Amino acid sequence: MNPDQQRMEKIVSLCKRRGFIFQSSEIYGGLNGCWDYGPLGVELKRNVKDYWWRVMVRERDDVVGMDGAILMSRAVWRASGHEETFTDPMVDCRTCKARLRADQIGEKKQCPSCGGKDLTEPRSFNLMFKTFVGATEDDDSVTYLRPETAQSIFVQFKNVLDTARKKLPFGIAQIGKAFRNEINPRNYIFRSREFEQMELEYFCRAEEGMKWLEYWKEQRLKFYENIGIGRDKLHVLTVPDADRAFYSKGTYDIEYDFPFGRQELEGVAYRTDYDLKQHQEASGKPLDYFDEETKQRFIPHVVEPSAGVDRTVLALLCNAYDEETVTDEKGKSETRIVMRFHPRMAPVKVGVFPLLKNNDQLVSKAREIVALLRPQMNVFYDETGAIGRRYRRQDEAGTPFGITVDFETLGEKDPALRDTVTLRERDSMRQERVKIGDLLQLLLARVS
Ligand code: GAP
C-alpha cells in the first residue's frame, strides 16, 4: 500500500472510530454507495452548508434561496434531457459478470476485475433512480429521484422572480439531496449514490455570461480558502470543448488534491439559456424576463456554481488529518493525531474540562462556562480521565479550543487568578490564562 492509500485508510478509520461517518445499513452488511453521518460528521456537514448559505445567500442582495421537492413531475426530466441522455456507457464482462463503465476498461479492452477480454459492446445505462408515485406501478406513475437540485430552480424561475422582485443579474440558491445510481461508487464519500449538492443558478444577460463565469469561479475559490483549504491544494481545470455539455459556453472544474488523486470538488458552468428554453418549450409557460429599461423580453442566461457537500466534507477531512510526534514533560514520546480543521468548520468549537470530576466546585464552575458558551457555539463537556487524554480525544475530533477549570480558577493559589481558566489551542498546544468573562467574545471572534 502506498503512503497516500495508507493515509486514506487512516482517515476512514478515524471517521468511523470518532463518529464522523458510518456505512449505511452497516449491521446488514452495508448498502454500497450510501453513507450515514455520525454525531461529529453531521456537525461538520452542517457547518459546510451553513457557511455556504451565509456567503452565497444571506450576505448578498442579489441571491435568494429555495428548497424544492426531491420528487418532481417526469415531464421535468424529459424536458431537461435527463431521461434520454443522463447515462453512462456500460460494458459487461461475460466471464466474471462485472458491470463496468466503458471509460474504465482502458486501451487493452480488458476487464479490470478478472482480466477477461470477453466484453459486451457499450450500452447506455441511465443514472436516475426510477420510482412510482401513487398506488399503481405503471408507466404513467413513473418519476425519478432528482439527480441534481438545479431543475427545481429552473422550473420555479417565474414564481421566484415574481415574488422576490429581483432584477437581473440575480441568483437562486438551493442545498439538497441528489441521487445517482452510480455504477462504481468509490473513494469513500467522494462518489456515492445519495449525496447533497449546493447549487446556485445565477441569471444574467447573454452578453454578460462569460464575465459572471469568471466572477463565480473566483468567488468559489475564495469560499474554499475561507473554510481552510489553501489555494495550493486547489486547481482550476478549464473543461475542454469536447467534454463540455453541448449547450455550455464554458465550464471550470475546481479540483482538490485528494489522497486518491486530483478530483473535482465543484463545477462552475455557463449553461446559457438552455434549461429555461427547454422548460418554456415543453411546458408552454413563459419563462422569460421583462427588462423595464429596454422594454425587451428575453430568456436569461445562467451561470451555475454547483458544489458537492459530501466532497467538500471529504476534502476538509483529508486536509485536516495530521500526525505528529510529541514529547511529554517526562520525556516520553507519542504520536498525536490531530484534525486541524479551520475553527469555522470544526464540529465542536470548544471542550470544557473540570480538572477533577469529584470536586463539586470545579464541576459547577465548568458547568457555568458550558451554559455561558452553549447558546453561541457547539461545546463538549468532558470530566472523565486524565486531562491529557481528554485533550487528545478533542484533538482527534478537531476541537480547536480546550478550557480547563482548575484550582487557580477557584482562587485557591492566587486570588488574582480567581475566575480565570486555561485556554488551550489545539494546533500549537499553547495554553494561556483567560478571564471567564472574556471567554465568549474571544472565542466567538475565532470560530465564526
Ligand atoms: N447541476 C449541475 C451538476 O449537477 P455535476 O458536475 O454533475 O453538475 C455537481 O455535479 C457536483 O455535485 C460535483 O462537482 C460533485 O461535487 C457533486 N457530485 C456529483 N455526483 C456526485 C456523486 N456521485 N457523489 C458525490 N458528489 C457528487
PDB file of N, CA, C and O in Angstrom, residues 62 167-170 202-216 249 269-272 289 291 293 298-304:
ATOM      1  N   ASP A  62     -28.189  40.016  -4.150  1.00  0.00           N
ATOM      2  CA  ASP A  62     -28.611  39.539  -5.472  1.00  0.00           C
ATOM      3  C   ASP A  62     -28.894  38.040  -5.513  1.00  0.00           C
ATOM      4  O   ASP A  62     -28.965  37.463  -6.600  1.00  0.00           O
ATOM      5  N   LYS A 167     -34.071  41.971  -9.993  1.00  0.00           N
ATOM      6  CA  LYS A 167     -33.708  42.366 -11.361  1.00  0.00           C
ATOM      7  C   LYS A 167     -32.412  41.661 -11.738  1.00  0.00           C
ATOM      8  O   LYS A 167     -31.586  41.386 -10.880  1.00  0.00           O
ATOM      9  N   LEU A 168     -32.241  41.426 -13.040  1.00  0.00           N
ATOM     10  CA  LEU A 168     -31.002  40.787 -13.481  1.00  0.00           C
ATOM     11  C   LEU A 168     -29.806  41.678 -13.169  1.00  0.00           C
ATOM     12  O   LEU A 168     -29.950  42.897 -13.255  1.00  0.00           O
ATOM     13  N   PRO A 169     -28.644  41.147 -12.841  1.00  0.00           N
ATOM     14  CA  PRO A 169     -28.406  39.733 -12.598  1.00  0.00           C
ATOM     15  C   PRO A 169     -28.816  39.355 -11.173  1.00  0.00           C
ATOM     16  O   PRO A 169     -28.615  40.134 -10.248  1.00  0.00           O
ATOM     17  N   PHE A 170     -29.388  38.164 -11.041  1.00  0.00           N
ATOM     18  CA  PHE A 170     -29.697  37.669  -9.695  1.00  0.00           C
ATOM     19  C   PHE A 170     -29.659  36.139  -9.708  1.00  0.00           C
ATOM     20  O   PHE A 170     -29.744  35.509 -10.759  1.00  0.00           O
ATOM     21  N   TYR A 202     -27.292  31.472 -11.374  1.00  0.00           N
ATOM     22  CA  TYR A 202     -27.156  32.927 -11.406  1.00  0.00           C
ATOM     23  C   TYR A 202     -27.574  33.428 -12.788  1.00  0.00           C
ATOM     24  O   TYR A 202     -26.886  33.169 -13.779  1.00  0.00           O
ATOM     25  N   PHE A 203     -28.734  34.098 -12.829  1.00  0.00           N
ATOM     26  CA  PHE A 203     -29.333  34.507 -14.105  1.00  0.00           C
ATOM     27  C   PHE A 203     -28.798  35.876 -14.517  1.00  0.00           C
ATOM     28  O   PHE A 203     -28.710  36.788 -13.690  1.00  0.00           O
ATOM     29  N   CYS A 204     -28.479  35.992 -15.804  1.00  0.00           N
ATOM     30  CA  CYS A 204     -27.872  37.246 -16.273  1.00  0.00           C
ATOM     31  C   CYS A 204     -28.217  37.470 -17.747  1.00  0.00           C
ATOM     32  O   CYS A 204     -28.839  36.621 -18.382  1.00  0.00           O
ATOM     33  N   ARG A 205     -27.764  38.597 -18.254  1.00  0.00           N
ATOM     34  CA  ARG A 205     -27.942  38.869 -19.692  1.00  0.00           C
ATOM     35  C   ARG A 205     -26.905  38.061 -20.481  1.00  0.00           C
ATOM     36  O   ARG A 205     -25.789  37.858 -19.992  1.00  0.00           O
ATOM     37  N   ALA A 206     -27.299  37.691 -21.715  1.00  0.00           N
ATOM     38  CA  ALA A 206     -26.418  36.848 -22.539  1.00  0.00           C
ATOM     39  C   ALA A 206     -25.017  37.450 -22.670  1.00  0.00           C
ATOM     40  O   ALA A 206     -24.017  36.744 -22.540  1.00  0.00           O
ATOM     41  N   GLU A 207     -24.967  38.780 -22.866  1.00  0.00           N
ATOM     42  CA  GLU A 207     -23.653  39.392 -23.136  1.00  0.00           C
ATOM     43  C   GLU A 207     -22.746  39.407 -21.900  1.00  0.00           C
ATOM     44  O   GLU A 207     -21.558  39.666 -22.005  1.00  0.00           O
ATOM     45  N   GLU A 208     -23.329  39.088 -20.734  1.00  0.00           N
ATOM     46  CA  GLU A 208     -22.511  39.108 -19.512  1.00  0.00           C
ATOM     47  C   GLU A 208     -22.165  37.717 -18.986  1.00  0.00           C
ATOM     48  O   GLU A 208     -21.524  37.586 -17.944  1.00  0.00           O
ATOM     49  N   GLY A 209     -22.578  36.681 -19.714  1.00  0.00           N
ATOM     50  CA  GLY A 209     -22.381  35.301 -19.242  1.00  0.00           C
ATOM     51  C   GLY A 209     -20.922  34.971 -18.925  1.00  0.00           C
ATOM     52  O   GLY A 209     -20.608  34.457 -17.838  1.00  0.00           O
ATOM     53  N   MET A 210     -20.020  35.318 -19.829  1.00  0.00           N
ATOM     54  CA  MET A 210     -18.619  34.946 -19.620  1.00  0.00           C
ATOM     55  C   MET A 210     -18.010  35.719 -18.442  1.00  0.00           C
ATOM     56  O   MET A 210     -17.192  35.190 -17.701  1.00  0.00           O
ATOM     57  N   LYS A 211     -18.471  36.960 -18.277  1.00  0.00           N
ATOM     58  CA  LYS A 211     -17.968  37.770 -17.154  1.00  0.00           C
ATOM     59  C   LYS A 211     -18.357  37.121 -15.818  1.00  0.00           C
ATOM     60  O   LYS A 211     -17.533  36.966 -14.914  1.00  0.00           O
ATOM     61  N   TRP A 212     -19.622  36.687 -15.734  1.00  0.00           N
ATOM     62  CA  TRP A 212     -20.085  36.090 -14.471  1.00  0.00           C
ATOM     63  C   TRP A 212     -19.465  34.711 -14.244  1.00  0.00           C
ATOM     64  O   TRP A 212     -19.271  34.301 -13.094  1.00  0.00           O
ATOM     65  N   LEU A 213     -19.139  34.027 -15.320  1.00  0.00           N
ATOM     66  CA  LEU A 213     -18.451  32.738 -15.171  1.00  0.00           C
ATOM     67  C   LEU A 213     -17.111  32.948 -14.448  1.00  0.00           C
ATOM     68  O   LEU A 213     -16.770  32.238 -13.494  1.00  0.00           O
ATOM     69  N   GLU A 214     -16.372  33.957 -14.884  1.00  0.00           N
ATOM     70  CA  GLU A 214     -15.080  34.263 -14.239  1.00  0.00           C
ATOM     71  C   GLU A 214     -15.297  34.694 -12.786  1.00  0.00           C
ATOM     72  O   GLU A 214     -14.584  34.257 -11.878  1.00  0.00           O
ATOM     73  N   TYR A 215     -16.293  35.558 -12.592  1.00  0.00           N
ATOM     74  CA  TYR A 215     -16.574  36.075 -11.253  1.00  0.00           C
ATOM     75  C   TYR A 215     -16.861  34.921 -10.289  1.00  0.00           C
ATOM     76  O   TYR A 215     -16.283  34.840  -9.205  1.00  0.00           O
ATOM     77  N   TRP A 216     -17.749  33.987 -10.698  1.00  0.00           N
ATOM     78  CA  TRP A 216     -18.138  32.920  -9.769  1.00  0.00           C
ATOM     79  C   TRP A 216     -17.018  31.926  -9.527  1.00  0.00           C
ATOM     80  O   TRP A 216     -16.881  31.391  -8.424  1.00  0.00           O
ATOM     81  N   LYS A 249     -21.171  27.240 -22.723  1.00  0.00           N
ATOM     82  CA  LYS A 249     -20.164  28.047 -23.428  1.00  0.00           C
ATOM     83  C   LYS A 249     -18.846  28.091 -22.674  1.00  0.00           C
ATOM     84  O   LYS A 249     -17.890  28.701 -23.126  1.00  0.00           O
ATOM     85  N   ALA A 269     -20.333  26.285 -14.313  1.00  0.00           N
ATOM     86  CA  ALA A 269     -20.665  26.134 -15.734  1.00  0.00           C
ATOM     87  C   ALA A 269     -21.529  27.295 -16.221  1.00  0.00           C
ATOM     88  O   ALA A 269     -22.441  27.736 -15.515  1.00  0.00           O
ATOM     89  N   TYR A 270     -21.218  27.748 -17.424  1.00  0.00           N
ATOM     90  CA  TYR A 270     -22.071  28.737 -18.086  1.00  0.00           C
ATOM     91  C   TYR A 270     -23.029  27.939 -18.973  1.00  0.00           C
ATOM     92  O   TYR A 270     -22.638  27.437 -20.013  1.00  0.00           O
ATOM     93  N   ARG A 271     -24.289  27.797 -18.507  1.00  0.00           N
ATOM     94  CA  ARG A 271     -25.246  26.896 -19.175  1.00  0.00           C
ATOM     95  C   ARG A 271     -26.094  27.607 -20.219  1.00  0.00           C
ATOM     96  O   ARG A 271     -27.067  27.039 -20.698  1.00  0.00           O
ATOM     97  N   THR A 272     -25.766  28.825 -20.547  1.00  0.00           N
ATOM     98  CA  THR A 272     -26.524  29.679 -21.492  1.00  0.00           C
ATOM     99  C   THR A 272     -28.008  29.740 -21.088  1.00  0.00           C
ATOM    100  O   THR A 272     -28.325  29.677 -19.912  1.00  0.00           O
ATOM    101  N   TYR A 289     -38.008  37.075 -19.148  1.00  0.00           N
ATOM    102  CA  TYR A 289     -37.767  38.197 -18.235  1.00  0.00           C
ATOM    103  C   TYR A 289     -38.062  39.480 -18.996  1.00  0.00           C
ATOM    104  O   TYR A 289     -37.677  39.615 -20.157  1.00  0.00           O
ATOM    105  N   ASP A 291     -37.327  43.304 -19.322  1.00  0.00           N
ATOM    106  CA  ASP A 291     -36.382  44.339 -18.909  1.00  0.00           C
ATOM    107  C   ASP A 291     -37.067  45.698 -19.001  1.00  0.00           C
ATOM    108  O   ASP A 291     -37.383  46.166 -20.109  1.00  0.00           O
ATOM    109  N   GLU A 293     -36.028  48.668 -18.490  1.00  0.00           N
ATOM    110  CA  GLU A 293     -35.274  49.771 -19.099  1.00  0.00           C
ATOM    111  C   GLU A 293     -35.348  49.726 -20.608  1.00  0.00           C
ATOM    112  O   GLU A 293     -35.636  50.710 -21.275  1.00  0.00           O
ATOM    113  N   PHE A 298     -36.801  38.595 -22.854  1.00  0.00           N
ATOM    114  CA  PHE A 298     -35.838  37.576 -23.309  1.00  0.00           C
ATOM    115  C   PHE A 298     -35.668  36.519 -22.235  1.00  0.00           C
ATOM    116  O   PHE A 298     -36.046  36.730 -21.066  1.00  0.00           O
ATOM    117  N   ILE A 299     -35.093  35.377 -22.643  1.00  0.00           N
ATOM    118  CA  ILE A 299     -34.815  34.320 -21.668  1.00  0.00           C
ATOM    119  C   ILE A 299     -33.404  34.559 -21.128  1.00  0.00           C
ATOM    120  O   ILE A 299     -32.444  34.634 -21.895  1.00  0.00           O
ATOM    121  N   PRO A 300     -33.276  34.700 -19.802  1.00  0.00           N
ATOM    122  CA  PRO A 300     -31.938  34.973 -19.258  1.00  0.00           C
ATOM    123  C   PRO A 300     -30.978  33.797 -19.460  1.00  0.00           C
ATOM    124  O   PRO A 300     -31.416  32.656 -19.602  1.00  0.00           O
ATOM    125  N   HIS A 301     -29.713  34.108 -19.466  1.00  0.00           N
ATOM    126  CA  HIS A 301     -28.674  33.077 -19.448  1.00  0.00           C
ATOM    127  C   HIS A 301     -28.360  32.753 -17.988  1.00  0.00           C
ATOM    128  O   HIS A 301     -28.756  33.501 -17.090  1.00  0.00           O
ATOM    129  N   VAL A 302     -27.636  31.642 -17.782  1.00  0.00           N
ATOM    130  CA  VAL A 302     -27.360  31.270 -16.397  1.00  0.00           C
ATOM    131  C   VAL A 302     -25.934  30.740 -16.216  1.00  0.00           C
ATOM    132  O   VAL A 302     -25.416  30.020 -17.084  1.00  0.00           O
ATOM    133  N   VAL A 303     -25.334  31.163 -15.107  1.00  0.00           N
ATOM    134  CA  VAL A 303     -24.025  30.618 -14.699  1.00  0.00           C
ATOM    135  C   VAL A 303     -24.266  29.837 -13.420  1.00  0.00           C
ATOM    136  O   VAL A 303     -24.937  30.321 -12.503  1.00  0.00           O
ATOM    137  N   GLU A 304     -23.741  28.624 -13.371  1.00  0.00           N
ATOM    138  CA  GLU A 304     -24.057  27.718 -12.270  1.00  0.00           C
ATOM    139  C   GLU A 304     -22.822  27.202 -11.524  1.00  0.00           C
ATOM    140  O   GLU A 304     -22.104  26.334 -12.025  1.00  0.00           O
TER     141      GLU A 304
END
